[in-house]
Amino acid sequence: MIKYLKIFLLLLLITGSAVAYEYHMPVNIQCTTTPAVLMPGDEALLAIEMQNGAASYGAGKDSGSGSTAQSSLLSTPINKTVLKGTQYLKVLTADYNNLGMIGPNDKITAYYKIKASENITSGTYLLNFQVQGGYDMITINRDIPIKVDSATVNMARAESSATKQSFNLNVANPRENTLNAVTIIPSAKGIKFSPDEYYIGTMDPDEVFTISFSLEAADRSKPLKGDNNISFVAKFKNGDTWHQSEPYVTSYTPPLDNTKQNNLLQPAGILILVIMAAGVYLYRKNKLPFRPKNGSR
């Protein structure tokens, strides 16, 4: 009888171990990239979150919370993580080893720095991520999508004042992600801008700002006239990487100087009035009848 009882207990232990064993893997993997969309030359931080889904796969949402023994059976070790780069996306962080144990519904995050090459094109790239976990060293493979977009800050002229020496500019962020420290820098030969650069700051996706610059001749003895070529560049940060846009080149024609026109019109108007008055006097004089002097015959 004792012999059969020992065999029965042994079978229970083997069965219990087999049931617990299938939970020894993190099955939920999620990732976030900062910045969310890379540009050529960007460095980004990739956060890969691994969650032990043992409680969700056959043990119920409260599994592991009732006893230390059950939680231990459902816990799994994370032995190693590997992130493989591509021709255009380089992984800067070394692989992780022995990250520790994670219990039911617990999470652990591995952080990797990645860098996009300068000649990478726009699109979505896949990085292969591997997790070795569980007591039997099972490997899970996941493809991590990385978005790349070479689009930069857009600029276009806006309607400007017809009486003031100013230039208005529309500035837009066409990207899917937020840009930081956006600054517009104007330049032109012989022209002084105020402000000398315009700080916008943070620009959300599809956000548009209209900014204005005052213009005057760098040499006040040579006032602005005719068409003048002016250009603007945008400097900004995508994540922690600085970028500069291609120059936006346009032309600027100063408004007519109404003050000088008025100064010329005033004496001209006075002269016209004098001529008109003289004309009226001569006309009336010629129309008056001739009256002979006293004593004449």
CSV table of C-alpha atoms in Angstrom, one decimal:
chain,number,residue,atom,x,y,z
A,1,MET,CA,0.0,0.0,0.0
A,2,ILE,CA,2.8,2.4,0.9
A,3,LYS,CA,4.5,1.5,-2.4
A,4,TYR,CA,1.4,2.5,-4.4
A,5,LEU,CA,1.0,5.7,-2.4
A,6,LYS,CA,4.6,6.7,-3.2
A,7,ILE,CA,4.0,6.1,-6.9
A,8,PHE,CA,0.8,8.2,-6.8
A,9,LEU,CA,2.6,11.1,-5.2
A,10,LEU,CA,5.4,10.9,-7.7
A,11,LEU,CA,3.0,11.1,-10.6
A,12,LEU,CA,1.3,14.1,-9.0
A,13,LEU,CA,4.7,15.9,-8.8
A,14,ILE,CA,5.6,15.1,-12.4
A,15,THR,CA,2.1,16.3,-13.6
A,16,GLY,CA,2.3,19.5,-11.5
A,17,SER,CA,5.8,20.3,-12.9
A,18,ALA,CA,4.6,19.7,-16.5
A,19,VAL,CA,1.6,22.0,-16.0
A,20,ALA,CA,3.6,24.8,-14.5
A,21,TYR,CA,6.4,24.4,-17.1
A,22,GLU,CA,4.3,25.8,-20.0
A,23,TYR,CA,4.0,29.2,-18.2
A,24,HIS,CA,7.7,29.8,-18.0
A,25,MET,CA,7.8,32.2,-20.9
A,26,PRO,CA,7.1,36.0,-21.3
A,27,VAL,CA,4.5,36.0,-24.2
A,28,ASN,CA,3.6,39.7,-24.4
A,29,ILE,CA,6.2,42.0,-26.0
A,30,GLN,CA,5.6,45.7,-26.7
A,31,CYS,CA,7.9,48.4,-27.8
A,32,THR,CA,8.1,52.2,-28.0
A,33,THR,CA,10.6,54.4,-29.8
A,34,THR,CA,11.8,57.9,-28.8
A,35,PRO,CA,11.4,59.8,-31.1
A,36,ALA,CA,8.5,57.9,-32.5
A,37,VAL,CA,9.7,58.5,-36.1
A,38,LEU,CA,13.4,58.7,-37.0
A,39,MET,CA,15.1,60.9,-39.5
A,40,PRO,CA,18.4,60.1,-41.3
A,41,GLY,CA,21.3,60.3,-38.8
A,42,ASP,CA,19.0,60.1,-35.7
A,43,GLU,CA,19.8,58.3,-32.5
A,44,ALA,CA,16.8,56.8,-30.8
A,45,LEU,CA,15.9,55.0,-27.6
A,46,LEU,CA,14.0,51.8,-28.1
A,47,ALA,CA,12.2,50.5,-25.0
A,48,ILE,CA,11.1,46.8,-25.3
A,49,GLU,CA,8.7,45.7,-22.6
A,50,MET,CA,8.3,42.0,-21.8
A,51,GLN,CA,5.3,40.8,-19.7
A,52,ASN,CA,4.9,37.4,-18.2
A,53,GLY,CA,1.5,36.3,-19.6
A,54,ALA,CA,1.3,33.0,-17.7
A,55,ALA,CA,-1.7,34.1,-15.7
A,56,SER,CA,-3.5,35.0,-18.9
A,57,TYR,CA,-2.7,31.7,-20.5
A,58,GLY,CA,-4.7,29.1,-18.6
A,59,ALA,CA,-4.4,30.2,-15.0
A,60,GLY,CA,-6.9,33.0,-14.7
A,61,LYS,CA,-6.3,36.7,-13.9
A,62,ASP,CA,-5.8,36.1,-10.2
A,63,SER,CA,-3.4,33.2,-10.8
A,64,GLY,CA,-0.2,33.5,-8.8
A,65,SER,CA,-1.6,35.9,-6.2
A,66,GLY,CA,-3.0,33.3,-3.8
A,67,SER,CA,0.2,31.7,-2.7
A,68,THR,CA,4.0,32.1,-2.9
A,69,ALA,CA,4.3,28.5,-4.2
A,70,GLN,CA,1.9,29.1,-7.1
A,71,SER,CA,3.5,32.5,-7.9
A,72,SER,CA,6.9,30.8,-8.0
A,73,LEU,CA,5.6,28.1,-10.4
A,74,LEU,CA,4.3,30.7,-12.8
A,75,SER,CA,7.4,32.9,-12.6
A,76,THR,CA,9.9,32.7,-15.4
A,77,PRO,CA,13.5,33.7,-15.9
A,78,ILE,CA,14.6,36.1,-18.7
A,79,ASN,CA,18.0,34.6,-19.6
A,80,LYS,CA,19.0,36.8,-22.6
A,81,THR,CA,17.7,39.4,-25.1
A,82,VAL,CA,19.2,40.0,-28.5
A,83,LEU,CA,18.4,42.9,-30.9
A,84,LYS,CA,19.8,42.6,-34.4
A,85,GLY,CA,20.5,45.7,-36.5
A,86,THR,CA,20.3,46.1,-40.3
A,87,GLN,CA,22.4,47.7,-43.0
A,88,TYR,CA,20.8,51.1,-42.2
A,89,LEU,CA,19.9,50.8,-38.6
A,90,LYS,CA,22.7,50.1,-36.1
A,91,VAL,CA,22.2,48.8,-32.6
A,92,LEU,CA,24.5,50.7,-30.2
A,93,THR,CA,23.6,48.8,-27.0
A,94,ALA,CA,25.0,45.4,-26.1
A,95,ASP,CA,22.7,42.4,-25.5
A,96,TYR,CA,21.3,41.7,-22.1
A,97,ASN,CA,22.0,38.6,-20.0
A,98,ASN,CA,20.3,37.3,-16.9
A,99,LEU,CA,17.6,40.0,-16.5
A,100,GLY,CA,16.1,38.1,-13.6
A,101,MET,CA,12.7,36.5,-12.8
A,102,ILE,CA,9.3,38.0,-13.7
A,103,GLY,CA,6.2,36.8,-12.0
A,104,PRO,CA,2.6,36.5,-13.4
A,105,ASN,CA,1.7,39.8,-15.1
A,106,ASP,CA,4.9,41.4,-14.1
A,107,LYS,CA,6.9,43.4,-16.6
A,108,ILE,CA,10.6,44.0,-17.4
A,109,THR,CA,11.9,46.5,-19.9
A,110,ALA,CA,15.1,46.3,-22.0
A,111,TYR,CA,16.4,49.6,-23.4
A,112,TYR,CA,18.4,49.8,-26.6
A,113,LYS,CA,20.0,52.7,-28.4
A,114,ILE,CA,19.8,52.6,-32.2
A,115,LYS,CA,21.1,54.9,-34.9
A,116,ALA,CA,19.9,55.5,-38.4
A,117,SER,CA,22.4,55.9,-41.2
A,118,GLU,CA,22.6,59.3,-43.0
A,119,ASN,CA,21.6,57.7,-46.3
A,120,ILE,CA,18.6,55.7,-45.0
A,121,THR,CA,15.3,56.3,-47.0
A,122,SER,CA,11.8,56.9,-45.7
A,123,GLY,CA,9.9,53.7,-44.8
A,124,THR,CA,9.3,51.1,-42.1
A,125,TYR,CA,12.2,48.8,-41.1
A,126,LEU,CA,12.1,45.6,-39.0
A,127,LEU,CA,14.6,44.8,-36.3
A,128,ASN,CA,14.7,41.2,-35.2
A,129,PHE,CA,14.4,40.8,-31.4
A,130,GLN,CA,15.0,37.5,-29.6
A,131,VAL,CA,14.2,36.6,-26.0
A,132,GLN,CA,15.6,33.5,-24.4
A,133,GLY,CA,13.6,32.6,-21.3
A,134,GLY,CA,12.1,29.8,-19.3
A,135,TYR,CA,14.0,26.9,-17.7
A,136,ASP,CA,14.3,25.2,-21.0
A,137,MET,CA,15.8,28.2,-22.8
A,138,ILE,CA,13.1,28.6,-25.3
A,139,THR,CA,13.7,31.5,-27.8
A,140,ILE,CA,10.9,33.9,-28.8
A,141,ASN,CA,11.4,36.0,-32.0
A,142,ARG,CA,9.6,39.2,-32.7
A,143,ASP,CA,10.0,41.9,-35.5
A,144,ILE,CA,10.3,45.4,-34.1
A,145,PRO,CA,9.0,48.0,-36.5
A,146,ILE,CA,11.0,51.3,-36.8
A,147,LYS,CA,9.6,54.2,-38.8
A,148,VAL,CA,11.8,56.6,-40.7
A,149,ASP,CA,10.7,59.8,-42.5
A,150,SER,CA,13.1,62.3,-44.0
A,151,ALA,CA,10.4,65.1,-44.2
A,152,THR,CA,11.6,68.3,-42.5
A,153,VAL,CA,10.0,71.6,-41.5
A,154,ASN,CA,8.1,73.2,-44.4
A,155,MET,CA,8.1,77.0,-45.0
A,156,ALA,CA,6.0,79.2,-47.4
A,157,ARG,CA,5.4,82.9,-47.7
A,158,ALA,CA,2.2,84.3,-46.1
A,159,GLU,CA,0.3,87.5,-46.9
A,160,SER,CA,2.4,90.5,-45.8
A,161,SER,CA,1.6,94.2,-45.1
A,162,ALA,CA,1.4,96.5,-48.1
A,163,THR,CA,2.6,99.5,-46.0
A,164,LYS,CA,5.2,98.1,-43.6
A,165,GLN,CA,8.6,96.7,-44.4
A,166,SER,CA,7.8,93.2,-43.1
A,167,PHE,CA,7.7,89.6,-44.3
A,168,ASN,CA,5.3,86.9,-43.0
A,169,LEU,CA,6.1,83.2,-43.2
A,170,ASN,CA,4.0,80.1,-42.7
A,171,VAL,CA,5.9,77.3,-40.8
A,172,ALA,CA,4.5,73.8,-40.8
A,173,ASN,CA,5.4,70.4,-39.3
A,174,PRO,CA,4.4,67.7,-41.8
A,175,ARG,CA,5.7,64.8,-39.7
A,176,GLU,CA,3.9,62.2,-37.7
A,177,ASN,CA,5.8,63.1,-34.5
A,178,THR,CA,6.5,66.2,-32.5
A,179,LEU,CA,9.5,68.4,-33.2
A,180,ASN,CA,11.3,70.5,-30.5
A,181,ALA,CA,13.3,73.7,-30.3
A,182,VAL,CA,12.1,74.8,-33.8
A,183,THR,CA,13.9,78.0,-34.8
A,184,ILE,CA,13.7,80.0,-38.1
A,185,ILE,CA,16.8,81.9,-39.2
A,186,PRO,CA,16.5,84.5,-42.0
A,187,SER,CA,19.3,85.8,-44.2
A,188,ALA,CA,19.7,88.2,-47.1
A,189,LYS,CA,22.5,90.4,-48.5
A,190,GLY,CA,22.2,94.0,-47.4
A,191,ILE,CA,19.1,93.4,-45.2
A,192,LYS,CA,18.8,93.4,-41.5
A,193,PHE,CA,16.0,91.3,-39.9
A,194,SER,CA,14.2,91.8,-36.6
A,195,PRO,CA,14.2,89.4,-34.8
A,196,ASP,CA,17.5,88.0,-36.2
A,197,GLU,CA,16.0,84.5,-35.5
A,198,TYR,CA,12.5,83.4,-34.5
A,199,TYR,CA,12.1,80.8,-31.8
A,200,ILE,CA,8.9,78.7,-32.2
A,201,GLY,CA,9.7,75.9,-29.8
A,202,THR,CA,7.6,72.7,-29.8
A,203,MET,CA,5.6,71.9,-33.0
A,204,ASP,CA,3.0,69.1,-32.9
A,205,PRO,CA,2.2,67.0,-36.0
A,206,ASP,CA,0.5,69.0,-38.8
A,207,GLU,CA,0.8,72.2,-36.7
A,208,VAL,CA,1.2,75.5,-38.6
A,209,PHE,CA,2.6,78.8,-37.2
A,210,THR,CA,2.6,82.2,-39.0
A,211,ILE,CA,5.6,84.3,-38.0
A,212,SER,CA,6.7,87.8,-39.0
A,213,PHE,CA,10.0,89.6,-39.5
A,214,SER,CA,10.7,93.3,-39.9
A,215,LEU,CA,13.2,94.3,-42.6
A,216,GLU,CA,15.4,97.3,-43.1
A,217,ALA,CA,18.5,98.1,-45.1
A,218,ALA,CA,21.7,97.1,-43.3
A,219,ASP,CA,23.1,100.4,-44.7
A,220,ARG,CA,20.6,103.1,-43.9
A,221,SER,CA,22.0,105.4,-46.6
A,222,LYS,CA,21.0,102.8,-49.2
A,223,PRO,CA,17.2,102.1,-48.7
A,224,LEU,CA,15.7,98.9,-49.9
A,225,LYS,CA,14.2,99.0,-53.4
A,226,GLY,CA,13.3,96.5,-56.1
A,227,ASP,CA,13.3,92.7,-55.7
A,228,ASN,CA,15.6,91.3,-53.0
A,229,ASN,CA,16.4,87.6,-52.6
A,230,ILE,CA,15.9,86.4,-49.0
A,231,SER,CA,16.2,82.9,-47.5
A,232,PHE,CA,15.1,81.0,-44.4
A,233,VAL,CA,16.3,77.8,-42.7
A,234,ALA,CA,14.7,75.9,-39.9
A,235,LYS,CA,16.8,74.4,-37.1
A,236,PHE,CA,15.1,71.9,-34.9
A,237,LYS,CA,15.5,68.7,-32.7
A,238,ASN,CA,14.0,65.3,-33.5
A,239,GLY,CA,14.4,63.5,-30.2
A,240,ASP,CA,18.0,64.4,-29.1
A,241,THR,CA,19.4,64.9,-32.6
A,242,TRP,CA,19.7,68.4,-34.2
A,243,HIS,CA,18.7,69.0,-37.8
A,244,GLN,CA,18.6,71.9,-40.3
A,245,SER,CA,16.3,72.2,-43.2
A,246,GLU,CA,17.2,73.1,-46.8
A,247,PRO,CA,17.0,76.9,-47.4
A,248,TYR,CA,13.6,78.3,-48.4
A,249,VAL,CA,14.5,81.0,-51.0
A,250,THR,CA,12.0,83.7,-52.0
A,251,SER,CA,11.9,87.4,-53.0
A,252,TYR,CA,10.9,90.5,-51.1
A,253,THR,CA,9.9,93.9,-52.7
A,254,PRO,CA,9.5,96.8,-50.2
A,255,PRO,CA,6.3,98.8,-50.3
A,256,LEU,CA,6.3,102.3,-51.9
A,257,ASP,CA,7.5,105.1,-49.6
A,258,ASN,CA,4.3,107.1,-49.3
A,259,THR,CA,6.0,109.7,-47.1
A,260,LYS,CA,8.3,110.8,-49.9
A,261,GLN,CA,5.4,110.8,-52.3
A,262,ASN,CA,3.4,113.1,-50.0
A,263,ASN,CA,6.4,115.4,-49.6
A,264,LEU,CA,6.6,115.8,-53.4
A,265,LEU,CA,2.9,116.2,-53.8
A,266,GLN,CA,2.6,119.1,-51.3
A,267,PRO,CA,4.7,121.7,-53.2
A,268,ALA,CA,3.3,120.4,-56.5
A,269,GLY,CA,-0.2,121.0,-55.2
A,270,ILE,CA,0.6,124.5,-54.0
A,271,LEU,CA,2.1,125.3,-57.4
A,272,ILE,CA,-1.1,124.1,-59.2
A,273,LEU,CA,-3.2,126.2,-56.9
A,274,VAL,CA,-1.1,129.3,-57.6
A,275,ILE,CA,-1.4,128.7,-61.4
A,276,MET,CA,-5.1,128.2,-61.1
A,277,ALA,CA,-5.5,131.4,-59.1
A,278,ALA,CA,-3.5,133.4,-61.6
A,279,GLY,CA,-5.5,132.0,-64.5
A,280,VAL,CA,-8.8,133.0,-62.8
A,281,TYR,CA,-7.4,136.5,-62.2
A,282,LEU,CA,-6.3,137.0,-65.8
A,283,TYR,CA,-9.6,135.5,-67.1
A,284,ARG,CA,-11.7,137.9,-65.0
A,285,LYS,CA,-9.5,140.8,-65.9
A,286,ASN,CA,-10.0,140.2,-69.6
A,287,LYS,CA,-13.8,139.9,-69.3
A,288,LEU,CA,-14.2,143.3,-67.5
A,289,PRO,CA,-15.6,146.1,-69.8
A,290,PHE,CA,-13.2,148.9,-70.8
A,291,ARG,CA,-14.0,152.2,-68.9
A,292,PRO,CA,-12.4,155.5,-70.3
A,293,LYS,CA,-10.6,157.8,-67.9
A,294,ASN,CA,-12.2,161.1,-66.8
A,295,GLY,CA,-11.8,164.0,-69.3
A,296,SER,CA,-11.4,161.8,-72.3
A,297,ARG,CA,-13.6,162.3,-75.3
